[in-house]
PDB file of C-alpha atoms in Angstrom:
ATOM      1  CA  TRP A   1       0.000   0.000   0.000  1.00  0.00           C
ATOM      2  CA  LEU A   2       1.114   3.563  -0.794  1.00  0.00           C
ATOM      3  CA  LYS A   3       4.038   2.092  -2.756  1.00  0.00           C
ATOM      4  CA  ALA A   4       4.613   2.659  -6.423  1.00  0.00           C
ATOM      5  CA  GLN A   5       3.162  -0.207  -8.409  1.00  0.00           C
ATOM      6  CA  GLY A   6       3.355  -1.487 -11.956  1.00  0.00           C
ATOM      7  CA  THR A   7       1.029   0.503 -14.158  1.00  0.00           C
ATOM      8  CA  GLY A   8      -0.105  -1.947 -16.794  1.00  0.00           C
ATOM      9  CA  PRO A   9      -0.075  -1.078 -20.490  1.00  0.00           C
ATOM     10  CA  GLY A  10       1.287   2.459 -20.232  1.00  0.00           C
ATOM     11  CA  PRO A  11       3.608   4.424 -17.928  1.00  0.00           C
ATOM     12  CA  LYS A  12       0.653   6.167 -16.352  1.00  0.00           C
ATOM     13  CA  GLY A  13      -1.929   3.412 -16.520  1.00  0.00           C
ATOM     14  CA  PRO A  14      -3.916   2.291 -13.482  1.00  0.00           C
ATOM     15  CA  PRO A  15      -2.471  -0.521 -11.388  1.00  0.00           C
ATOM     16  CA  PRO A  16      -4.496  -3.659 -10.765  1.00  0.00           C
ATOM     17  CA  ALA A  17      -6.853  -3.317  -7.824  1.00  0.00           C
ATOM     18  CA  ALA A  18      -4.991  -5.957  -5.839  1.00  0.00           C
ATOM     19  CA  ALA A  19      -1.697  -4.122  -6.296  1.00  0.00           C
ATOM     20  CA  MET A  20      -3.035  -0.995  -4.647  1.00  0.00           C
ATOM     21  CA  SER A  21      -4.497  -2.872  -1.688  1.00  0.00           C
ATOM     22  CA  PRO A  22      -2.567  -3.184   1.584  1.00  0.00           C
ATOM     23  CA  GLN A  23      -1.416  -6.587   2.729  1.00  0.00           C
ATOM     24  CA  VAL A  24      -2.951  -6.011   6.136  1.00  0.00           C
ATOM     25  CA  GLU A  25      -5.687  -3.427   6.433  1.00  0.00           C
ATOM     26  CA  PRO A  26      -6.626  -1.729   9.693  1.00  0.00           C
ATOM     27  CA  PRO A  27     -10.315  -2.000  10.541  1.00  0.00           C
ATOM     28  CA  CYS A  28     -12.641   0.694   9.204  1.00  0.00           C
ATOM     29  CA  CYS A  29     -14.091   1.150  12.670  1.00  0.00           C
ATOM     30  CA  PRO A  30     -11.171   0.829  15.097  1.00  0.00           C
ATOM     31  CA  GLY A  31     -11.822   0.477  18.780  1.00  0.00           C
ATOM     32  CA  ASP A  32     -10.720   2.791  21.540  1.00  0.00           C
ATOM     33  CA  GLY A  33      -7.005   3.369  21.419  1.00  0.00           C
ATOM     34  CA  GLY A  34      -4.483   4.561  23.926  1.00  0.00           C
ATOM     35  CA  SER A  35      -3.778   7.817  22.108  1.00  0.00           C
ATOM     36  CA  PHE A  36      -6.120  10.094  20.176  1.00  0.00           C
ATOM     37  CA  LYS A  37      -9.559   8.627  19.596  1.00  0.00           C
ATOM     38  CA  ALA A  38      -9.734  10.533  16.320  1.00  0.00           C
ATOM     39  CA  VAL A  39      -7.351  12.386  14.019  1.00  0.00           C
ATOM     40  CA  LEU A  40      -8.920  14.794  11.516  1.00  0.00           C
ATOM     41  CA  PHE A  41      -6.846  15.795   8.495  1.00  0.00           C
ATOM     42  CA  ASP A  42      -7.394  18.535   5.977  1.00  0.00           C
ATOM     43  CA  PHE A  43      -6.690  17.350   2.420  1.00  0.00           C
ATOM     44  CA  ASP A  44      -5.141  20.065   0.214  1.00  0.00           C
ATOM     45  CA  LEU A  45      -1.762  21.315   1.515  1.00  0.00           C
ATOM     46  CA  THR A  46      -2.002  18.911   4.464  1.00  0.00           C
ATOM     47  CA  LEU A  47      -2.197  15.357   3.184  1.00  0.00           C
ATOM     48  CA  THR A  48      -1.205  16.680  -0.249  1.00  0.00           C
ATOM     49  CA  VAL A  49       1.438  19.271  -1.153  1.00  0.00           C
ATOM     50  CA  ARG A  50      -0.796  21.243  -3.528  1.00  0.00           C
ATOM     51  CA  GLU A  51      -3.574  23.768  -3.127  1.00  0.00           C
ATOM     52  CA  GLU A  52      -5.778  21.612  -5.335  1.00  0.00           C
ATOM     53  CA  ILE A  53      -5.680  18.277  -7.135  1.00  0.00           C
ATOM     54  CA  PRO A  54      -7.040  18.927 -10.662  1.00  0.00           C
ATOM     55  CA  ARG A  55      -9.928  16.692 -11.581  1.00  0.00           C
ATOM     56  CA  HIS A  56      -8.495  15.927 -15.018  1.00  0.00           C
ATOM     57  CA  ARG A  57      -5.522  14.207 -13.381  1.00  0.00           C
ATOM     58  CA  LEU A  58      -7.876  11.762 -11.663  1.00  0.00           C
ATOM     59  CA  PHE A  59     -10.752  11.456 -14.127  1.00  0.00           C
ATOM     60  CA  PRO A  60      -9.250  11.199 -17.627  1.00  0.00           C
ATOM     61  CA  GLY A  61     -11.160  12.565 -20.587  1.00  0.00           C
ATOM     62  CA  PHE A  62     -11.276  11.668 -24.230  1.00  0.00           C
ATOM     63  CA  ASP A  63      -7.562  12.422 -24.739  1.00  0.00           C
ATOM     64  CA  ARG A  64      -6.280  10.050 -22.051  1.00  0.00           C
ATOM     65  CA  GLN A  65      -7.445   6.595 -21.055  1.00  0.00           C
ATOM     66  CA  CYS A  66      -5.935   6.379 -17.559  1.00  0.00           C
ATOM     67  CA  PRO A  67      -5.543   8.603 -14.502  1.00  0.00           C
ATOM     68  CA  ASP A  68      -2.144  10.251 -14.146  1.00  0.00           C
ATOM     69  CA  ILE A  69      -0.859   8.275 -11.163  1.00  0.00           C
ATOM     70  CA  GLU A  70       2.740   9.322 -11.704  1.00  0.00           C
ATOM     71  CA  TRP A  71       1.775  13.007 -11.456  1.00  0.00           C
ATOM     72  CA  LEU A  72      -0.435  12.360  -8.452  1.00  0.00           C
ATOM     73  CA  ARG A  73       2.344  10.656  -6.505  1.00  0.00           C
ATOM     74  CA  GLU A  74       5.150  13.048  -7.427  1.00  0.00           C
ATOM     75  CA  LYS A  75       3.386  16.402  -7.727  1.00  0.00           C
ATOM     76  CA  GLY A  76       0.230  15.792  -5.710  1.00  0.00           C
ATOM     77  CA  PHE A  77       1.626  13.957  -2.682  1.00  0.00           C
ATOM     78  CA  GLY A  78       5.265  15.028  -2.827  1.00  0.00           C
ATOM     79  CA  GLY A  79       7.141  11.975  -4.045  1.00  0.00           C
ATOM     80  CA  GLU A  80       7.899   8.480  -2.825  1.00  0.00           C
ATOM     81  CA  ALA A  81       9.830   9.422   0.330  1.00  0.00           C
ATOM     82  CA  ARG A  82       7.022  11.636   1.614  1.00  0.00           C
ATOM     83  CA  ILE A  83       4.385   9.071   0.646  1.00  0.00           C
ATOM     84  CA  ALA A  84       6.256   6.436   2.655  1.00  0.00           C
ATOM     85  CA  SER A  85       6.304   8.737   5.704  1.00  0.00           C
ATOM     86  CA  LEU A  86       2.627   9.549   5.230  1.00  0.00           C
ATOM     87  CA  GLY A  87       1.722   5.884   5.015  1.00  0.00           C
ATOM     88  CA  ALA A  88       3.737   5.051   8.131  1.00  0.00           C
ATOM     89  CA  MET A  89       2.011   7.815  10.094  1.00  0.00           C
ATOM     90  CA  LEU A  90      -1.488   6.787   9.012  1.00  0.00           C
ATOM     91  CA  GLN A  91      -0.722   3.148   9.760  1.00  0.00           C
ATOM     92  CA  ALA A  92       0.588   3.986  13.220  1.00  0.00           C
ATOM     93  CA  PHE A  93      -2.469   6.071  14.087  1.00  0.00           C
ATOM     94  CA  ALA A  94      -4.807   3.367  12.775  1.00  0.00           C
ATOM     95  CA  GLU A  95      -3.035   0.613  14.696  1.00  0.00           C
ATOM     96  CA  SER A  96      -3.235   2.673  17.894  1.00  0.00           C
ATOM     97  CA  GLY A  97      -7.024   2.725  17.520  1.00  0.00           C
ATOM     98  CA  SER A  98      -7.495   6.275  16.232  1.00  0.00           C
ATOM     99  CA  GLU A  99     -10.337   6.889  13.800  1.00  0.00           C
ATOM    100  CA  LEU A 100      -8.942   8.804  10.816  1.00  0.00           C
ATOM    101  CA  TYR A 101     -11.000  11.468   9.046  1.00  0.00           C
ATOM    102  CA  VAL A 102     -10.599  13.827   6.120  1.00  0.00           C
ATOM    103  CA  VAL A 103     -12.289  17.176   6.751  1.00  0.00           C
ATOM    104  CA  SER A 104     -11.824  19.372   3.702  1.00  0.00           C
ATOM    105  CA  PHE A 105     -13.414  22.043   1.526  1.00  0.00           C
ATOM    106  CA  ALA A 106     -12.358  20.093  -1.555  1.00  0.00           C
ATOM    107  CA  ASP A 107     -14.847  17.938  -3.477  1.00  0.00           C
ATOM    108  CA  ARG A 108     -15.361  14.608  -1.748  1.00  0.00           C
ATOM    109  CA  GLU A 109     -15.274  12.829  -5.116  1.00  0.00           C
ATOM    110  CA  VAL A 110     -11.771  14.180  -5.770  1.00  0.00           C
ATOM    111  CA  ILE A 111     -10.543  13.227  -2.286  1.00  0.00           C
ATOM    112  CA  VAL A 112     -11.922   9.698  -2.492  1.00  0.00           C
ATOM    113  CA  ARG A 113     -10.475   9.152  -5.969  1.00  0.00           C
ATOM    114  CA  ALA A 114      -7.038  10.516  -5.068  1.00  0.00           C
ATOM    115  CA  LEU A 115      -6.772   8.415  -1.905  1.00  0.00           C
ATOM    116  CA  ALA A 116      -7.954   5.316  -3.772  1.00  0.00           C
ATOM    117  CA  LEU A 117      -5.327   5.795  -6.490  1.00  0.00           C
ATOM    118  CA  LEU A 118      -2.689   6.328  -3.817  1.00  0.00           C
ATOM    119  CA  GLY A 119      -3.762   3.179  -2.003  1.00  0.00           C
ATOM    120  CA  ALA A 120      -4.735   4.973   1.198  1.00  0.00           C
ATOM    121  CA  SER A 121      -8.530   5.050   1.176  1.00  0.00           C
ATOM    122  CA  HIS A 122      -8.774   2.094   3.571  1.00  0.00           C
ATOM    123  CA  PHE A 123      -7.423   4.286   6.373  1.00  0.00           C
ATOM    124  CA  PHE A 124     -10.440   6.592   6.130  1.00  0.00           C
ATOM    125  CA  CYS A 125     -13.240   4.403   4.707  1.00  0.00           C
ATOM    126  CA  HIS A 126     -16.494   6.369   4.930  1.00  0.00           C
ATOM    127  CA  ARG A 127     -14.982   9.084   7.131  1.00  0.00           C
ATOM    128  CA  ILE A 128     -14.246  11.489   4.252  1.00  0.00           C
ATOM    129  CA  PHE A 129     -16.056  14.836   4.272  1.00  0.00           C
ATOM    130  CA  GLY A 130     -15.861  17.409   1.487  1.00  0.00           C
ATOM    131  CA  TRP A 131     -17.346  20.886   1.303  1.00  0.00           C
ATOM    132  CA  GLU A 132     -20.874  19.655   0.629  1.00  0.00           C
ATOM    133  CA  GLU A 133     -20.799  17.220   3.552  1.00  0.00           C
ATOM    134  CA  LEU A 134     -19.516  20.008   5.810  1.00  0.00           C
ATOM    135  CA  GLY A 135     -22.611  22.057   5.028  1.00  0.00           C
ATOM    136  CA  GLY A 136     -21.774  24.082   1.922  1.00  0.00           C
ATOM    137  CA  PRO A 137     -19.451  26.995   1.079  1.00  0.00           C
ATOM    138  CA  MET A 138     -20.456  29.034   4.144  1.00  0.00           C
ATOM    139  CA  ALA A 139     -19.847  26.234   6.630  1.00  0.00           C
ATOM    140  CA  THR A 140     -16.962  26.187   9.090  1.00  0.00           C
ATOM    141  CA  LYS A 141     -14.817  23.279  10.108  1.00  0.00           C
ATOM    142  CA  GLY A 142     -15.209  24.299  13.725  1.00  0.00           C
ATOM    143  CA  ASN A 143     -18.959  23.711  13.627  1.00  0.00           C
ATOM    144  CA  PHE A 144     -18.483  20.331  11.957  1.00  0.00           C
ATOM    145  CA  ILE A 145     -15.887  19.251  14.503  1.00  0.00           C
ATOM    146  CA  ARG A 146     -18.059  20.411  17.395  1.00  0.00           C
ATOM    147  CA  SER A 147     -21.027  18.414  16.100  1.00  0.00           C
ATOM    148  CA  LEU A 148     -18.896  15.328  15.493  1.00  0.00           C
ATOM    149  CA  MET A 149     -17.368  15.464  18.952  1.00  0.00           C
ATOM    150  CA  GLU A 150     -20.752  15.889  20.604  1.00  0.00           C
ATOM    151  CA  THR A 151     -22.122  12.914  18.676  1.00  0.00           C
ATOM    152  CA  LYS A 152     -19.137  10.763  19.638  1.00  0.00           C
ATOM    153  CA  SER A 153     -18.894  12.125  23.206  1.00  0.00           C
ATOM    154  CA  TRP A 154     -15.211  12.874  22.679  1.00  0.00           C
ATOM    155  CA  LYS A 155     -13.269  15.149  24.988  1.00  0.00           C
ATOM    156  CA  ARG A 156     -10.982  17.961  23.869  1.00  0.00           C
ATOM    157  CA  GLU A 157      -7.728  16.098  24.426  1.00  0.00           C
ATOM    158  CA  GLU A 158      -8.995  12.999  22.605  1.00  0.00           C
ATOM    159  CA  VAL A 159      -9.161  14.573  19.129  1.00  0.00           C
ATOM    160  CA  LEU A 160      -6.369  15.968  16.937  1.00  0.00           C
ATOM    161  CA  PHE A 161      -7.144  18.310  14.026  1.00  0.00           C
ATOM    162  CA  VAL A 162      -4.457  19.012  11.390  1.00  0.00           C
ATOM    163  CA  ASP A 163      -4.890  21.830   8.852  1.00  0.00           C
ATOM    164  CA  ASP A 164      -2.853  24.393   6.920  1.00  0.00           C
ATOM    165  CA  GLN A 165      -5.253  27.331   7.312  1.00  0.00           C
ATOM    166  CA  ALA A 166      -5.003  29.630  10.332  1.00  0.00           C
ATOM    167  CA  THR A 167      -8.761  30.366  10.276  1.00  0.00           C
ATOM    168  CA  ASN A 168      -9.639  26.670  10.434  1.00  0.00           C
ATOM    169  CA  ILE A 169      -7.190  26.106  13.278  1.00  0.00           C
ATOM    170  CA  ALA A 170      -8.643  29.077  15.165  1.00  0.00           C
ATOM    171  CA  ASP A 171     -12.182  27.713  14.711  1.00  0.00           C
ATOM    172  CA  ALA A 172     -11.189  24.419  16.317  1.00  0.00           C
ATOM    173  CA  ALA A 173      -8.684  25.662  18.891  1.00  0.00           C
ATOM    174  CA  GLY A 174     -11.091  25.500  21.815  1.00  0.00           C
ATOM    175  CA  LEU A 175     -12.604  22.206  20.751  1.00  0.00           C
ATOM    176  CA  CYS A 176      -9.679  19.830  20.305  1.00  0.00           C
ATOM    177  CA  VAL A 177      -5.919  19.551  20.004  1.00  0.00           C
ATOM    178  CA  THR A 178      -4.745  21.341  16.854  1.00  0.00           C
ATOM    179  CA  HIS A 179      -1.701  21.417  14.617  1.00  0.00           C
ATOM    180  CA  ARG A 180      -1.102  23.845  11.769  1.00  0.00           C
ATOM    181  CA  THR A 181       1.215  22.528   9.077  1.00  0.00           C
ATOM    182  CA  TRP A 182       4.612  24.177   8.759  1.00  0.00           C
ATOM    183  CA  GLY A 183       4.571  24.561   4.985  1.00  0.00           C
ATOM    184  CA  ARG A 184       3.008  23.102   1.869  1.00  0.00           C
ATOM    185  CA  GLY A 185       1.747  19.821   3.267  1.00  0.00           C
ATOM    186  CA  LEU A 186       2.799  17.854   6.306  1.00  0.00           C
ATOM    187  CA  ARG A 187       6.544  17.279   6.434  1.00  0.00           C
ATOM    188  CA  SER A 188       8.098  14.025   7.582  1.00  0.00           C
ATOM    189  CA  GLU A 189       9.361  15.746  10.740  1.00  0.00           C
ATOM    190  CA  GLU A 190       5.833  16.891  11.550  1.00  0.00           C
ATOM    191  CA  MET A 191       4.437  13.412  11.061  1.00  0.00           C
ATOM    192  CA  THR A 192       6.962  12.082  13.548  1.00  0.00           C
ATOM    193  CA  GLU A 193       6.107  14.853  15.988  1.00  0.00           C
ATOM    194  CA  LEU A 194       2.382  14.114  15.785  1.00  0.00           C
ATOM    195  CA  LEU A 195       2.998  10.462  16.575  1.00  0.00           C
ATOM    196  CA  GLN A 196       5.172  11.497  19.512  1.00  0.00           C
ATOM    197  CA  LYS A 197       2.348  13.688  20.807  1.00  0.00           C
ATOM    198  CA  ALA A 198      -0.002  10.731  20.560  1.00  0.00           C
ATOM    199  CA  GLU A 199       2.433   8.571  22.534  1.00  0.00           C
ATOM    200  CA  VAL A 200       2.762  11.252  25.217  1.00  0.00           C
ATOM    201  CA  LEU A 201      -1.019  11.342  25.479  1.00  0.00           C
ATOM    202  CA  ARG A 202      -1.104   7.560  25.866  1.00  0.00           C
ATOM    203  CA  LEU A 203       1.438   7.733  28.683  1.00  0.00           C
ATOM    204  CA  ARG A 204      -0.497  10.551  30.274  1.00  0.00           C
ATOM    205  CA  ARG A 205      -3.693   8.522  30.329  1.00  0.00           C
ATOM    206  CA  GLN A 206      -1.831   5.512  31.630  1.00  0.00           C
ATOM    207  CA  ALA A 207      -0.324   7.564  34.440  1.00  0.00           C
ATOM    208  CA  THR A 208      -3.639   9.218  35.275  1.00  0.00           C
ATOM    209  CA  SER A 209      -5.532   5.928  35.381  1.00  0.00           C
ATOM    210  CA  SER A 210      -2.942   4.369  37.666  1.00  0.00           C
ATOM    211  CA  GLY A 211      -3.777   6.848  40.433  1.00  0.00           C
ATOM    212  CA  THR A 212      -0.388   6.250  41.987  1.00  0.00           C
ATOM    213  CA  ALA A 213       2.209   8.642  43.316  1.00  0.00           C
ATOM    214  CA  ALA A 214       4.416   7.612  40.415  1.00  0.00           C
ATOM    215  CA  GLY A 215       1.661   8.509  37.989  1.00  0.00           C
ATOM    216  CA  ARG A 216       1.188  11.923  39.561  1.00  0.00           C
ATOM    217  CA  HIS A 217       4.952  12.455  39.506  1.00  0.00           C
ATOM    218  CA  PHE A 218       5.007  11.587  35.785  1.00  0.00           C
ATOM    219  CA  GLN A 219       2.396  14.221  35.045  1.00  0.00           C
ATOM    220  CA  GLU A 220       4.244  16.835  37.047  1.00  0.00           C
ATOM    221  CA  GLU A 221       7.531  16.051  35.339  1.00  0.00           C
ATOM    222  CA  GLN A 222       5.952  16.265  31.875  1.00  0.00           C
ATOM    223  CA  GLY A 223       4.165  19.514  32.661  1.00  0.00           C
ATOM    224  CA  PHE A 224       0.758  18.272  31.607  1.00  0.00           C
ATOM    225  CA  LEU A 225      -1.231  21.462  31.860  1.00  0.00           C
ATOM    226  CA  SER A 226      -4.400  21.977  29.857  1.00  0.00           C
ATOM    227  CA  GLU A 227      -2.911  25.010  28.125  1.00  0.00           C
ATOM    228  CA  ARG A 228      -0.184  22.827  26.670  1.00  0.00           C
ATOM    229  CA  CYS A 229      -2.484  20.349  25.000  1.00  0.00           C
ATOM    230  CA  PRO A 230      -2.519  21.957  21.527  1.00  0.00           C
ATOM    231  CA  VAL A 231       0.220  20.668  19.289  1.00  0.00           C
TER     232      VAL A 231
END
């Protein structure tokens, strides 16, 4: 999964369905994990490195028979090294029990198609929300996240939201843990940092649930104050 595959009859032809499938897929509805219960990703300039993935790259017209997978991997998602880091991060979150979401103002059809061609749609399953699913062009991500968290009964520190736009981060800042990307799409260093934050949260919960002096000492040493929750 997420690895470059043979492309059939042409250099940019679609790979066989089996080739794009992971050998071991995480469940679409993971159980409670020890870290974040949910991680919500923006799509453009967060999972991807572009402001927009053009539809014609994904849905070929009369002049091309196959989607441009080579362009999508290199120019859309930043090349093989970044794709490998992205896949490792998504896999780690999924294996920890986090539900993974895409929350974006892009068209859902484009997001679903791009992730399917990349071989990453199994991480998100039905949890992909485009601008129409968010409530239209005047909707805010903050309102969507608030509604989702209320429905799921999630607490602030149990949800991570990753986005490149300052306004979207500000909308969600009081609702959940947030991280604004450093540049054009998540960098490998950021992906590592997010996983480290998730591990710290797991240790925090473990220490809190223990109710021991050692657990309280761990929290004090780590400086776990509510104001330090945002990434």
